[in-house]
């Protein structure tokens, strides 16, 4: 039984882990995506700023979703992961609304008999969420400048 | 009426989260591409974001050549940034 949720509350990590707990699992992998205080510029491919501590100062993020579609997509990703790897359980939780630096915006957890497939599945799940699930973030700077993020290299090529 | 849902930057640019188009605004047997063109004709400020957006009908991604029925609820899906 997979655990899929969009929530306006802080992500309850203990609950996420508990939801994938299984007597036949030899490993559980948990990924948390957290809010960075400094974000690279959106077109960083062109202006390679990697390794540079510069970039935009984020006071907080606001996440918005096309909820019905996002939930369906997340359910389907969890099912696909269970078909592609011998998983016992999958948890996908994304936070919506205002998220402060260091807080988690997304949690992916999987359990499986062996660690290898758990790591692979968790990576595939977070990559797929970021590419296709209908959720958007707005970066809010300390000067109250609010900018929706629409990366030019995301999604479209995926399907 | 054909209803279009907008999200994130598109809502901000259009100043509203839903747009309604009358079938008379569209060619006969319209496609998703026709709806997109009609939307950007009415809201030119959406043009550049629309050009890199995908479309959905009833929570499923569709291609631009997908036919649109008058009761369909469409959504313009700008590049996503969850995670």
Coordinates of C-alpha atoms in Angstrom, one line a residue:
Chain A
X1 CA 0.0 0.0 0.0
X2 CA 1.6 3.2 -1.2
X3 CA 1.3 6.5 0.7
X4 CA 0.7 9.5 -1.6
X5 CA 0.0 13.0 -0.2
X6 CA 0.0 16.7 -0.9
X7 CA 0.1 18.6 2.3
X8 CA -0.1 22.2 3.5
X9 CA 1.6 21.2 6.8
X10 CA 5.3 20.4 7.5
X11 CA 6.2 16.9 6.3
X12 CA 6.0 14.4 9.0
X13 CA 9.1 12.4 8.3
X14 CA 8.5 9.7 10.9
X15 CA 5.1 9.1 9.4
X16 CA 6.6 8.8 5.9
X17 CA 9.1 6.2 7.1
X18 CA 6.6 4.3 9.1
X19 CA 4.3 4.1 6.0
X20 CA 7.0 2.1 4.1
X21 CA 8.0 -0.1 7.0
X22 CA 7.6 -3.8 6.1
X23 CA 8.7 -7.1 7.7
X24 CA 10.2 -8.3 4.4
X25 CA 12.2 -5.2 3.7
X26 CA 15.9 -5.2 4.2
X27 CA 16.3 -1.5 3.5
X28 CA 14.5 1.7 3.4
X29 CA 15.7 4.8 1.5
X30 CA 14.4 8.2 2.3
X31 CA 15.1 11.3 0.2
X32 CA 14.1 14.8 1.5
X33 CA 14.2 17.7 -0.8
X34 CA 14.9 20.8 1.3
X35 CA 14.8 24.6 0.6
X36 CA 18.2 26.1 -0.2
X37 CA 18.8 29.6 1.1
X38 CA 20.8 30.5 -2.0
X39 CA 19.6 29.3 -5.5
X40 CA 21.5 29.3 -8.7
X41 CA 20.2 31.4 -11.5
X42 CA 17.4 29.6 -13.5
X43 CA 19.5 29.6 -16.7
X44 CA 22.6 28.4 -14.9
X45 CA 23.5 26.2 -17.9
X46 CA 24.4 29.2 -19.9
X47 CA 26.0 31.1 -17.0
X48 CA 27.7 28.3 -15.3
X49 CA 27.7 29.4 -11.7
X50 CA 28.2 26.0 -10.2
X51 CA 30.4 26.1 -7.2
X52 CA 29.7 29.7 -6.7
X53 CA 28.0 30.6 -3.5
X54 CA 26.3 33.5 -5.3
X55 CA 22.9 33.4 -6.8
X56 CA 19.5 34.4 -5.5
X57 CA 18.8 34.7 -1.8
X58 CA 15.6 32.9 -1.0
X59 CA 13.6 34.1 2.0
X60 CA 11.0 31.3 1.5
X61 CA 9.3 29.3 -1.3
X62 CA 5.6 29.0 -2.1
X63 CA 4.5 25.8 -3.9
X64 CA 1.3 25.5 -6.0
X65 CA -0.1 22.4 -7.6
X66 CA -2.7 21.3 -10.0
X67 CA -3.8 19.0 -7.2
X68 CA -6.0 16.4 -8.9
X69 CA -3.5 15.9 -11.7
X70 CA -0.4 15.8 -9.4
X71 CA -2.0 13.2 -7.1
X72 CA -2.9 11.0 -10.1
X73 CA 0.7 11.4 -11.5
X74 CA 2.2 10.5 -8.1
X75 CA 0.0 7.4 -7.7
X76 CA 1.0 6.3 -11.1
X77 CA 4.7 6.9 -10.5
X78 CA 4.5 4.8 -7.3
X79 CA 2.8 2.0 -9.2
X80 CA 5.4 2.2 -12.0
X81 CA 8.2 2.0 -9.5
X82 CA 6.7 -1.1 -7.9
X83 CA 6.5 -2.7 -11.3
X84 CA 10.1 -1.8 -12.2
X85 CA 11.7 -2.8 -8.9
X86 CA 10.7 -5.4 -6.3
X87 CA 9.6 -2.7 -3.7
X88 CA 7.5 -3.4 -0.7
X89 CA 6.1 0.1 -0.4
X90 CA 6.5 3.7 -1.7
X91 CA 5.7 7.0 0.0
X92 CA 5.6 10.3 -2.0
X93 CA 4.7 13.5 -0.1
X94 CA 4.9 17.0 -1.5
X95 CA 4.4 20.1 0.6
X96 CA 2.3 23.0 -0.8
X97 CA 2.1 26.6 0.3
X98 CA 4.9 28.5 2.1
X99 CA 8.1 26.6 2.9
X100 CA 11.0 28.1 4.8
X101 CA 14.7 27.5 4.2
X102 CA 15.9 24.1 5.5
X103 CA 12.3 22.7 5.6
X104 CA 11.5 19.7 3.5
X105 CA 9.3 20.4 0.4
X106 CA 9.3 16.8 -0.8
X107 CA 9.8 13.3 0.7
X108 CA 10.4 10.1 -1.2
X109 CA 10.7 6.8 0.7
X110 CA 10.8 3.3 -0.5
X111 CA 11.4 -0.1 1.1
X112 CA 12.6 -3.2 -0.6
X113 CA 14.3 -6.5 0.3
X114 CA 17.7 -5.1 -0.8
X115 CA 19.3 -1.7 -0.8
X116 CA 20.4 -1.5 -4.4
X117 CA 16.9 -1.4 -5.9
X118 CA 15.7 0.9 -3.1
X119 CA 18.3 3.5 -4.0
X120 CA 17.6 3.2 -7.7
X121 CA 13.8 3.4 -7.3
X122 CA 14.1 6.4 -5.0
X123 CA 16.3 8.3 -7.4
X124 CA 14.0 7.5 -10.3
X125 CA 11.0 8.7 -8.3
X126 CA 12.4 12.1 -7.3
X127 CA 13.7 12.6 -10.9
X128 CA 10.3 11.8 -12.3
X129 CA 8.5 14.0 -9.8
X130 CA 10.7 17.0 -10.7
X131 CA 10.3 16.4 -14.5
X132 CA 6.5 15.8 -14.8
X133 CA 4.4 16.3 -11.7
X134 CA 2.2 19.4 -11.9
X135 CA 3.7 21.4 -9.0
X136 CA 5.4 24.8 -9.3
X137 CA 7.5 26.8 -6.9
X138 CA 7.7 30.5 -6.4
X139 CA 10.9 31.9 -5.1
X140 CA 10.5 34.8 -2.7
X141 CA 13.4 37.1 -2.0
X142 CA 14.0 39.0 1.2
X143 CA 13.0 42.2 -0.8
X144 CA 9.6 40.6 -1.4
X145 CA 10.3 39.9 -5.0
X146 CA 8.2 36.8 -6.0
X147 CA 9.2 34.8 -9.1
X148 CA 7.6 31.6 -10.4
X149 CA 10.1 29.1 -11.6
X150 CA 9.5 27.6 -15.0
X151 CA 12.8 25.9 -16.1
X152 CA 13.3 25.8 -19.8
X153 CA 15.0 22.4 -19.8
X154 CA 12.3 20.5 -17.7
X155 CA 9.7 18.0 -18.7
X156 CA 8.6 18.3 -22.3
X157 CA 11.2 16.0 -23.7
X158 CA 10.3 13.3 -21.2
X159 CA 7.2 11.9 -22.8
Chain B
X1 CA -17.8 27.0 -23.0
X2 CA -14.3 25.6 -23.0
X3 CA -12.6 26.2 -19.7
X4 CA -8.8 26.6 -19.4
X5 CA -7.0 26.4 -16.1
X6 CA -3.9 28.4 -15.6
X7 CA -1.2 27.9 -13.0
X8 CA 1.8 29.6 -11.4
X9 CA 3.4 32.1 -13.8
X10 CA 0.6 31.9 -16.2
X11 CA -2.0 32.9 -13.6
X12 CA 0.3 35.8 -12.6
X13 CA 0.6 37.0 -16.2
X14 CA -3.1 36.6 -17.1
X15 CA -4.3 38.0 -13.8
X16 CA -6.7 35.1 -13.4
X17 CA -6.6 31.4 -12.9
X18 CA -9.3 30.3 -15.4
X19 CA -10.2 31.6 -18.8
X20 CA -13.3 30.6 -20.7
X21 CA -13.5 30.5 -24.5
X22 CA -16.7 30.3 -26.4
X23 CA -16.8 27.7 -29.3
X24 CA -17.4 30.6 -31.6
X25 CA -13.9 31.9 -30.8
X26 CA -12.5 28.7 -32.3
X27 CA -12.4 27.0 -35.7
X28 CA -14.7 24.0 -36.2
X29 CA -13.4 20.8 -34.8
X30 CA -10.8 22.6 -32.7
X31 CA -7.6 21.1 -31.4
X32 CA -5.7 21.8 -28.3
X33 CA -3.3 23.9 -30.5
X34 CA -6.3 26.0 -31.6
X35 CA -7.2 26.6 -28.0
X36 CA -3.6 27.6 -27.2
X37 CA -3.5 30.0 -30.2
X38 CA -6.8 31.6 -29.1
X39 CA -5.6 32.0 -25.6
X40 CA -2.4 33.7 -26.6
X41 CA -4.2 35.9 -29.0
X42 CA -6.4 37.1 -26.2
X43 CA -3.5 37.3 -23.6
X44 CA -0.3 38.1 -25.7
X45 CA 1.6 38.3 -22.4
X46 CA 1.2 34.5 -22.2
X47 CA 2.9 33.9 -25.5
X48 CA 6.4 33.0 -24.4
X49 CA 5.3 30.8 -21.5
X50 CA 2.7 29.1 -23.6
X51 CA 5.4 28.2 -26.2
X52 CA 7.2 26.1 -23.6
X53 CA 4.1 24.7 -21.9
X54 CA 2.4 21.3 -22.2
X55 CA -1.4 20.8 -22.1
X56 CA -3.7 18.5 -20.2
X57 CA -7.3 17.5 -20.5
X58 CA -8.8 15.9 -17.4
X59 CA -5.5 15.4 -15.6
X60 CA -3.8 13.7 -18.6
X61 CA -1.1 15.3 -20.8
X62 CA -2.3 15.6 -24.4
X63 CA -0.6 16.6 -27.7
X64 CA -1.5 19.8 -29.5
X65 CA -3.3 17.9 -32.3
X66 CA -5.7 16.4 -29.7
X67 CA -9.4 17.3 -30.5
X68 CA -11.2 19.4 -28.0
X69 CA -14.9 18.9 -27.1
X70 CA -16.9 21.8 -25.8
X71 CA -17.3 20.2 -22.3
X72 CA -13.6 19.7 -21.9
X73 CA -11.7 21.3 -19.1
X74 CA -8.2 22.1 -20.3
X75 CA -5.1 23.1 -18.4
X76 CA -2.0 24.8 -19.6
X77 CA 0.9 23.2 -17.8
X78 CA 4.0 25.5 -17.8
X79 CA 7.3 23.8 -17.1
X80 CA 7.0 22.3 -13.7
X81 CA 9.4 23.1 -10.7
X82 CA 8.3 20.8 -7.9
X83 CA 10.7 18.9 -5.7

